[in-house]
Amino acid sequence: MSTPASTEPSFDLGQDHLDLRSWVHDFAAEVVRPAASEWDEREEFPWPVLEEAAKIGLYSLDFIASQAADETGLGFPITMEELFWGDAGIGLSIVGTSLAAAGVRANGTDEQVIEWVPQMYGSPGDLKLGAFCSSEPDAGSDVGAMRTRATYDEATDEWVLNGTKTWATNGGIADVHVVTAVVDPDLRTRGQASFVVPPGTAGLSQGQKFKKHGIRASHTAEVVLDQVRVPGRCLLGGKEKLDARLARAREAVRDGALGASPGTGVKANASMATFERTRPAVGAQAIGIARAAYEVALDYAKTREQFGKPIIENQAIAFMLADMAVSIEASRLLVWRAAWMARQGKRFDQAEGSMSKLFAGETAVKVTERAMQILGGNGFTREYPVERMARDAKIYTIFEGTSEIQRLVIARAVSGAPIR
Ligand SMILES: Cc1cc2nc3c(=O)[nH]c(=O)nc-3n(C[C@H](O)[C@H](O)[C@H](O)COP(=O)(O)OP(=O)(O)OC[C@H]3O[C@@H](n4cnc5c(N)ncnc54)[C@H](O)[C@@H]3O)c2cc1C
């Protein structure tokens, strides 16, 4: 981006950010929103919309790289808010790959980023996808309960992966899967590592595809790993770094500085490093949904008449809209602050990333529910979009750490107490 590098947060968006916002908004308004209802009903991955996003460069490695280089950190939240204002299911189909790319960036070497991230995007006419696979049937919030095992075969310099991942966005239809696995079960979260599974690797298959409440255009499925052999270079960060990390953790266990099962899985580990980087952007997605529902409700309240006047002239309705507007603005401030802090490499002493995701996610749920209320019977039908938006919003209190887990992280950060 050509916006001058800024180390201070600013509420005054530069021209580059204003241009970015209107570019993504136009795509969301002209391509995403008109397709939203159809793909929600079909519950299928919206390939033609992804193709359009690739054609304009929105689904591309170059776009991700340019936003990652944005010194303010605001490029991603601005993009997410506008895109998800168009539709969340399609939005997640377009940005789902970036979670896998973030997993490689957070844990991989520069060479690994250069090798694998381009293979997650492909090009118009030859689209590729990435999937980030951490959750398991018995390891959702508690990532320390992970069972997928990675064992090293010294003779061939290969890692062998076995296990079942669940809830993976793009799981099984992706070209590149980023998989977290246990390399030393005694070390719980500290004994985990991340691996890239290259396109076409034998032994990786899609399990059950889930039928969901919301974001139904986004593909969510189990990923089964049965004797999946990947070359040594697929271990993100490399073996030397892993061996050093494991040695430090074993030493800490021996010295009693670290329990063999250190707390719940919400502590820092490979997955958590990824989530920390992505939480503000996920909060921005929730804001997009909330803003979309708020706008529909505001328009409706101004035009719908009962008792001889527009319903907005009732304080009961107007105050709901006022609260919705305040929550959306407050969410955006939290999200932008956290995104800026992440880009500046600031410490999240008060779990500001979790705060932003928690508040924005819960705002999306409340705002979309109130929008349905303001639309009355129409709000309850599929003739109006707020019903879909309310279904879509709910995921923002569940994935990328549930609201309870965000509160746990925040409570620990602000209190320093070992809260469980
Ligand atoms: C549509 C969708 C897409 C997803 N995409 C991905 C993906 O791409 N990659 C991936 O790896 N995962 C993905 N996930 C998984 C998601 O991150 C998990 O669903 C989430 O972390 C919660 O785990 P769980 O479903 O096992 O719930 P559980 O952990 O079983 O939680 C159940 C309930 O218990 C509460 N709870 C659990 N522990 C505590 C505690 N210590 N204190 C208080 N309350 C607690 C939770 O908050 C929740 O209310 C996705 C999920 C969905 C639904």
mmCIF file of N, CA, C and O in Angstrom, residues 24-90:
data_model
loop_
_atom_site.group_PDB
_atom_site.id
_atom_site.type_symbol
_atom_site.label_atom_id
_atom_site.label_comp_id
_atom_site.label_asym_id
_atom_site.label_seq_id
_atom_site.Cartn_x
_atom_site.Cartn_y
_atom_site.Cartn_z
ATOM 1 N N VAL A 24 -14.025 -3.208 -2.546
ATOM 2 C CA VAL A 24 -14.600 -4.451 -1.996
ATOM 3 C C VAL A 24 -16.118 -4.298 -1.855
ATOM 4 O O VAL A 24 -16.884 -5.226 -2.140
ATOM 5 N N HIS A 25 -16.545 -3.102 -1.458
ATOM 6 C CA HIS A 25 -17.987 -2.879 -1.289
ATOM 7 C C HIS A 25 -18.726 -3.088 -2.620
ATOM 8 O O HIS A 25 -19.785 -3.723 -2.659
ATOM 9 N N ASP A 26 -18.160 -2.545 -3.697
ATOM 10 C CA ASP A 26 -18.823 -2.694 -5.003
ATOM 11 C C ASP A 26 -18.940 -4.164 -5.385
ATOM 12 O O ASP A 26 -19.978 -4.613 -5.881
ATOM 13 N N PHE A 27 -17.878 -4.928 -5.128
ATOM 14 C CA PHE A 27 -17.922 -6.365 -5.445
ATOM 15 C C PHE A 27 -18.984 -7.060 -4.581
ATOM 16 O O PHE A 27 -19.765 -7.891 -5.061
ATOM 17 N N ALA A 28 -19.005 -6.676 -3.299
ATOM 18 C CA ALA A 28 -19.980 -7.286 -2.384
ATOM 19 C C ALA A 28 -21.409 -6.958 -2.820
ATOM 20 O O ALA A 28 -22.305 -7.812 -2.778
ATOM 21 N N ALA A 29 -21.628 -5.704 -3.245
ATOM 22 C CA ALA A 29 -22.984 -5.268 -3.617
ATOM 23 C C ALA A 29 -23.424 -5.845 -4.959
ATOM 24 O O ALA A 29 -24.584 -6.243 -5.128
ATOM 25 N N GLU A 30 -22.479 -5.912 -5.904
ATOM 26 C CA GLU A 30 -22.870 -6.286 -7.273
ATOM 27 C C GLU A 30 -22.775 -7.789 -7.545
ATOM 28 O O GLU A 30 -23.507 -8.317 -8.380
ATOM 29 N N VAL A 31 -21.864 -8.472 -6.867
ATOM 30 C CA VAL A 31 -21.654 -9.898 -7.169
ATOM 31 C C VAL A 31 -22.075 -10.798 -5.995
ATOM 32 O O VAL A 31 -22.771 -11.790 -6.192
ATOM 33 N N VAL A 32 -21.651 -10.444 -4.782
ATOM 34 C CA VAL A 32 -21.877 -11.345 -3.641
ATOM 35 C C VAL A 32 -23.337 -11.326 -3.197
ATOM 36 O O VAL A 32 -23.992 -12.366 -3.105
ATOM 37 N N ARG A 33 -23.842 -10.138 -2.927
ATOM 38 C CA ARG A 33 -25.191 -10.061 -2.344
ATOM 39 C C ARG A 33 -26.269 -10.664 -3.247
ATOM 40 O O ARG A 33 -27.123 -11.421 -2.760
ATOM 41 N N PRO A 34 -26.225 -10.388 -4.562
ATOM 42 C CA PRO A 34 -27.264 -10.989 -5.416
ATOM 43 C C PRO A 34 -27.224 -12.520 -5.417
ATOM 44 O O PRO A 34 -28.214 -13.164 -5.732
ATOM 45 N N ALA A 35 -26.058 -13.099 -5.086
ATOM 46 C CA ALA A 35 -25.923 -14.566 -5.130
ATOM 47 C C ALA A 35 -26.172 -15.214 -3.767
ATOM 48 O O ALA A 35 -26.213 -16.437 -3.651
ATOM 49 N N ALA A 36 -26.333 -14.398 -2.724
ATOM 50 C CA ALA A 36 -26.322 -14.902 -1.347
ATOM 51 C C ALA A 36 -27.408 -15.933 -1.070
ATOM 52 O O ALA A 36 -27.150 -17.024 -0.554
ATOM 53 N N SER A 37 -28.636 -15.588 -1.441
ATOM 54 C CA SER A 37 -29.758 -16.464 -1.122
ATOM 55 C C SER A 37 -29.617 -17.811 -1.842
ATOM 56 O O SER A 37 -29.820 -18.878 -1.256
ATOM 57 N N GLU A 38 -29.245 -17.740 -3.137
ATOM 58 C CA GLU A 38 -29.131 -18.975 -3.929
ATOM 59 C C GLU A 38 -28.139 -19.963 -3.300
ATOM 60 O O GLU A 38 -28.439 -21.147 -3.116
ATOM 61 N N TRP A 39 -26.939 -19.489 -2.913
ATOM 62 C CA TRP A 39 -25.918 -20.413 -2.397
ATOM 63 C C TRP A 39 -26.238 -20.855 -0.981
ATOM 64 O O TRP A 39 -25.864 -21.959 -0.564
ATOM 65 N N ASP A 40 -26.951 -20.008 -0.251
ATOM 66 C CA ASP A 40 -27.405 -20.422 1.085
ATOM 67 C C ASP A 40 -28.374 -21.591 0.945
ATOM 68 O O ASP A 40 -28.285 -22.593 1.654
ATOM 69 N N GLU A 41 -29.308 -21.485 -0.014
ATOM 70 C CA GLU A 41 -30.292 -22.556 -0.222
ATOM 71 C C GLU A 41 -29.631 -23.819 -0.762
ATOM 72 O O GLU A 41 -29.968 -24.927 -0.366
ATOM 73 N N ARG A 42 -28.684 -23.634 -1.666
ATOM 74 C CA ARG A 42 -28.027 -24.802 -2.272
ATOM 75 C C ARG A 42 -27.073 -25.503 -1.303
ATOM 76 O O ARG A 42 -26.770 -26.684 -1.476
ATOM 77 N N GLU A 43 -26.572 -24.759 -0.338
ATOM 78 C CA GLU A 43 -25.593 -25.291 0.619
ATOM 79 C C GLU A 43 -24.410 -25.921 -0.108
ATOM 80 O O GLU A 43 -23.977 -27.026 0.204
ATOM 81 N N GLU A 44 -23.933 -25.193 -1.115
ATOM 82 C CA GLU A 44 -22.784 -25.690 -1.884
ATOM 83 C C GLU A 44 -21.734 -24.598 -1.975
ATOM 84 O O GLU A 44 -22.058 -23.411 -1.912
ATOM 85 N N PHE A 45 -20.511 -25.012 -2.194
ATOM 86 C CA PHE A 45 -19.421 -24.043 -2.320
ATOM 87 C C PHE A 45 -19.650 -23.183 -3.576
ATOM 88 O O PHE A 45 -19.835 -23.720 -4.677
ATOM 89 N N PRO A 46 -19.621 -21.859 -3.452
ATOM 90 C CA PRO A 46 -19.989 -20.977 -4.574
ATOM 91 C C PRO A 46 -18.835 -20.734 -5.557
ATOM 92 O O PRO A 46 -18.318 -19.611 -5.665
ATOM 93 N N TRP A 47 -18.448 -21.770 -6.267
ATOM 94 C CA TRP A 47 -17.294 -21.665 -7.170
ATOM 95 C C TRP A 47 -17.388 -20.491 -8.150
ATOM 96 O O TRP A 47 -16.396 -19.783 -8.361
ATOM 97 N N PRO A 48 -18.565 -20.245 -8.778
ATOM 98 C CA PRO A 48 -18.600 -19.136 -9.750
ATOM 99 C C PRO A 48 -18.298 -17.776 -9.101
ATOM 100 O O PRO A 48 -17.698 -16.912 -9.738
ATOM 101 N N VAL A 49 -18.710 -17.602 -7.847
ATOM 102 C CA VAL A 49 -18.436 -16.319 -7.178
ATOM 103 C C VAL A 49 -16.943 -16.220 -6.850
ATOM 104 O O VAL A 49 -16.322 -15.158 -6.992
ATOM 105 N N LEU A 50 -16.353 -17.348 -6.451
ATOM 106 C CA LEU A 50 -14.907 -17.343 -6.181
ATOM 107 C C LEU A 50 -14.147 -16.997 -7.467
ATOM 108 O O LEU A 50 -13.159 -16.258 -7.441
ATOM 109 N N GLU A 51 -14.641 -17.534 -8.572
ATOM 110 C CA GLU A 51 -14.013 -17.244 -9.870
ATOM 111 C C GLU A 51 -14.049 -15.737 -10.151
ATOM 112 O O GLU A 51 -13.055 -15.151 -10.598
ATOM 113 N N GLU A 52 -15.196 -15.112 -9.879
ATOM 114 C CA GLU A 52 -15.304 -13.655 -10.087
ATOM 115 C C GLU A 52 -14.339 -12.913 -9.164
ATOM 116 O O GLU A 52 -13.711 -11.926 -9.574
ATOM 117 N N ALA A 53 -14.228 -13.384 -7.915
ATOM 118 C CA ALA A 53 -13.312 -12.731 -6.959
ATOM 119 C C ALA A 53 -11.869 -12.870 -7.438
ATOM 120 O O ALA A 53 -11.052 -11.956 -7.266
ATOM 121 N N ALA A 54 -11.555 -14.021 -8.040
ATOM 122 C CA ALA A 54 -10.189 -14.225 -8.548
ATOM 123 C C ALA A 54 -9.931 -13.322 -9.752
ATOM 124 O O ALA A 54 -8.849 -12.749 -9.897
ATOM 125 N N LYS A 55 -10.961 -13.163 -10.590
ATOM 126 C CA LYS A 55 -10.784 -12.338 -11.797
ATOM 127 C C LYS A 55 -10.425 -10.901 -11.453
ATOM 128 O O LYS A 55 -9.627 -10.273 -12.134
ATOM 129 N N ILE A 56 -11.044 -10.365 -10.389
ATOM 130 C CA ILE A 56 -10.724 -8.968 -10.043
ATOM 131 C C ILE A 56 -9.524 -8.884 -9.091
ATOM 132 O O ILE A 56 -9.123 -7.795 -8.687
ATOM 133 N N GLY A 57 -8.961 -10.018 -8.730
ATOM 134 C CA GLY A 57 -7.769 -10.010 -7.869
ATOM 135 C C GLY A 57 -8.065 -10.005 -6.392
ATOM 136 O O GLY A 57 -7.148 -9.910 -5.579
ATOM 137 N N LEU A 58 -9.338 -10.142 -6.020
ATOM 138 C CA LEU A 58 -9.674 -10.160 -4.589
ATOM 139 C C LEU A 58 -9.304 -11.517 -3.974
ATOM 140 O O LEU A 58 -8.862 -11.588 -2.833
ATOM 141 N N TYR A 59 -9.491 -12.587 -4.741
ATOM 142 C CA TYR A 59 -9.019 -13.900 -4.293
ATOM 143 C C TYR A 59 -7.693 -14.163 -4.986
ATOM 144 O O TYR A 59 -7.637 -14.695 -6.101
ATOM 145 N N SER A 60 -6.622 -13.711 -4.370
ATOM 146 C CA SER A 60 -5.308 -13.872 -4.988
ATOM 147 C C SER A 60 -4.217 -13.713 -3.953
ATOM 148 O O SER A 60 -4.406 -13.048 -2.935
ATOM 149 N N LEU A 61 -3.101 -14.290 -4.268
ATOM 150 C CA LEU A 61 -1.931 -14.173 -3.396
ATOM 151 C C LEU A 61 -1.473 -12.719 -3.321
ATOM 152 O O LEU A 61 -1.106 -12.219 -2.248
ATOM 153 N N ASP A 62 -1.530 -12.026 -4.468
ATOM 154 C CA ASP A 62 -1.064 -10.625 -4.492
ATOM 155 C C ASP A 62 -1.879 -9.771 -3.536
ATOM 156 O O ASP A 62 -1.341 -8.907 -2.845
ATOM 157 N N PHE A 63 -3.189 -9.997 -3.530
ATOM 158 C CA PHE A 63 -4.048 -9.185 -2.651
ATOM 159 C C PHE A 63 -3.698 -9.445 -1.189
ATOM 160 O O PHE A 63 -3.537 -8.510 -0.394
ATOM 161 N N ILE A 64 -3.554 -10.718 -0.839
ATOM 162 C CA ILE A 64 -3.213 -11.066 0.551
ATOM 163 C C ILE A 64 -1.864 -10.448 0.925
ATOM 164 O O ILE A 64 -1.696 -9.873 2.004
ATOM 165 N N ALA A 65 -0.902 -10.550 -0.005
ATOM 166 C CA ALA A 65 0.438 -10.015 0.277
ATOM 167 C C ALA A 65 0.377 -8.496 0.459
ATOM 168 O O ALA A 65 1.020 -7.948 1.357
ATOM 169 N N SER A 66 -0.425 -7.807 -0.364
ATOM 170 C CA SER A 66 -0.481 -6.343 -0.251
ATOM 171 C C SER A 66 -1.127 -5.932 1.079
ATOM 172 O O SER A 66 -0.690 -4.981 1.723
ATOM 173 N N GLN A 67 -2.126 -6.687 1.500
ATOM 174 C CA GLN A 67 -2.765 -6.339 2.777
ATOM 175 C C GLN A 67 -1.860 -6.673 3.956
ATOM 176 O O GLN A 67 -1.809 -5.951 4.947
ATOM 177 N N ALA A 68 -1.122 -7.787 3.826
ATOM 178 C CA ALA A 68 -0.197 -8.158 4.912
ATOM 179 C C ALA A 68 0.890 -7.101 5.060
ATOM 180 O O ALA A 68 1.422 -6.891 6.155
ATOM 181 N N ALA A 69 1.195 -6.409 3.959
ATOM 182 C CA ALA A 69 2.246 -5.386 4.010
ATOM 183 C C ALA A 69 1.724 -4.044 4.523
ATOM 184 O O ALA A 69 2.502 -3.128 4.771
ATOM 185 N N ASP A 70 0.428 -3.916 4.636
ATOM 186 C CA ASP A 70 -0.174 -2.647 5.092
ATOM 187 C C ASP A 70 0.251 -2.367 6.533
ATOM 188 O O ASP A 70 -0.123 -3.101 7.450
ATOM 189 N N GLU A 71 1.001 -1.295 6.715
ATOM 190 C CA GLU A 71 1.590 -1.000 8.034
ATOM 191 C C GLU A 71 0.548 -0.671 9.096
ATOM 192 O O GLU A 71 0.821 -0.716 10.287
ATOM 193 N N THR A 72 -0.636 -0.284 8.670
ATOM 194 C CA THR A 72 -1.650 0.086 9.659
ATOM 195 C C THR A 72 -2.399 -1.136 10.177
ATOM 196 O O THR A 72 -3.044 -1.068 11.222
ATOM 197 N N GLY A 73 -2.369 -2.234 9.419
ATOM 198 C CA GLY A 73 -3.108 -3.432 9.817
ATOM 199 C C GLY A 73 -4.604 -3.334 9.531
ATOM 200 O O GLY A 73 -5.357 -4.271 9.818
ATOM 201 N N LEU A 74 -5.052 -2.210 8.941
ATOM 202 C CA LEU A 74 -6.498 -2.026 8.766
ATOM 203 C C LEU A 74 -7.046 -2.606 7.461
ATOM 204 O O LEU A 74 -8.259 -2.740 7.300
ATOM 205 N N GLY A 75 -6.148 -2.944 6.535
ATOM 206 C CA GLY A 75 -6.609 -3.446 5.240
ATOM 207 C C GLY A 75 -7.478 -4.683 5.371
ATOM 208 O O GLY A 75 -8.543 -4.783 4.746
ATOM 209 N N PHE A 76 -7.037 -5.639 6.197
ATOM 210 C CA PHE A 76 -7.825 -6.876 6.347
ATOM 211 C C PHE A 76 -9.198 -6.613 6.980
ATOM 212 O O PHE A 76 -10.216 -7.053 6.452
ATOM 213 N N PRO A 77 -9.255 -5.877 8.124
ATOM 214 C CA PRO A 77 -10.594 -5.646 8.689
ATOM 215 C C PRO A 77 -11.535 -4.882 7.766
ATOM 216 O O PRO A 77 -12.734 -5.178 7.717
ATOM 217 N N ILE A 78 -10.989 -3.934 7.020
ATOM 218 C CA ILE A 78 -11.849 -3.186 6.083
ATOM 219 C C ILE A 78 -12.397 -4.134 5.021
ATOM 220 O O ILE A 78 -13.589 -4.140 4.701
ATOM 221 N N THR A 79 -11.515 -4.975 4.480
ATOM 222 C CA THR A 79 -11.929 -5.939 3.450
ATOM 223 C C THR A 79 -12.992 -6.885 3.992
ATOM 224 O O THR A 79 -14.030 -7.134 3.358
ATOM 225 N N MET A 80 -12.730 -7.420 5.187
ATOM 226 C CA MET A 80 -13.658 -8.404 5.766
ATOM 227 C C MET A 80 -15.035 -7.780 5.994
ATOM 228 O O MET A 80 -16.062 -8.386 5.673
ATOM 229 N N GLU A 81 -15.041 -6.596 6.580
ATOM 230 C CA GLU A 81 -16.342 -5.982 6.889
ATOM 231 C C GLU A 81 -17.177 -5.792 5.619
ATOM 232 O O GLU A 81 -18.366 -6.129 5.589
ATOM 233 N N GLU A 82 -16.533 -5.284 4.567
ATOM 234 C CA GLU A 82 -17.305 -5.029 3.328
ATOM 235 C C GLU A 82 -17.769 -6.329 2.676
ATOM 236 O O GLU A 82 -18.914 -6.445 2.242
ATOM 237 N N LEU A 83 -16.854 -7.314 2.620
ATOM 238 C CA LEU A 83 -17.192 -8.576 1.950
ATOM 239 C C LEU A 83 -18.323 -9.302 2.676
ATOM 240 O O LEU A 83 -19.263 -9.811 2.060
ATOM 241 N N PHE A 84 -18.237 -9.322 3.999
ATOM 242 C CA PHE A 84 -19.244 -10.050 4.786
ATOM 243 C C PHE A 84 -20.535 -9.244 4.908
ATOM 244 O O PHE A 84 -21.585 -9.813 5.229
ATOM 245 N N TRP A 85 -20.460 -7.940 4.649
ATOM 246 C CA TRP A 85 -21.669 -7.134 4.490
ATOM 247 C C TRP A 85 -22.456 -7.695 3.288
ATOM 248 O O TRP A 85 -23.693 -7.729 3.302
ATOM 249 N N GLY A 86 -21.721 -8.160 2.273
ATOM 250 C CA GLY A 86 -22.372 -8.760 1.094
ATOM 251 C C GLY A 86 -23.027 -10.080 1.462
ATOM 252 O O GLY A 86 -24.217 -10.285 1.243
ATOM 253 N N ASP A 87 -22.271 -10.990 2.040
ATOM 254 C CA ASP A 87 -22.824 -12.271 2.522
ATOM 255 C C ASP A 87 -21.728 -13.039 3.246
ATOM 256 O O ASP A 87 -20.589 -13.119 2.767
ATOM 257 N N ALA A 88 -22.094 -13.640 4.379
ATOM 258 C CA ALA A 88 -21.085 -14.300 5.202
ATOM 259 C C ALA A 88 -20.698 -15.678 4.660
ATOM 260 O O ALA A 88 -19.529 -16.064 4.727
ATOM 261 N N GLY A 89 -21.666 -16.440 4.148
ATOM 262 C CA GLY A 89 -21.340 -17.784 3.644
ATOM 263 C C GLY A 89 -20.409 -17.695 2.446
ATOM 264 O O GLY A 89 -19.406 -18.421 2.347
ATOM 265 N N ILE A 90 -20.733 -16.777 1.523
ATOM 266 C CA ILE A 90 -19.866 -16.589 0.355
ATOM 267 C C ILE A 90 -18.557 -15.932 0.799
ATOM 268 O O ILE A 90 -17.470 -16.311 0.348
#
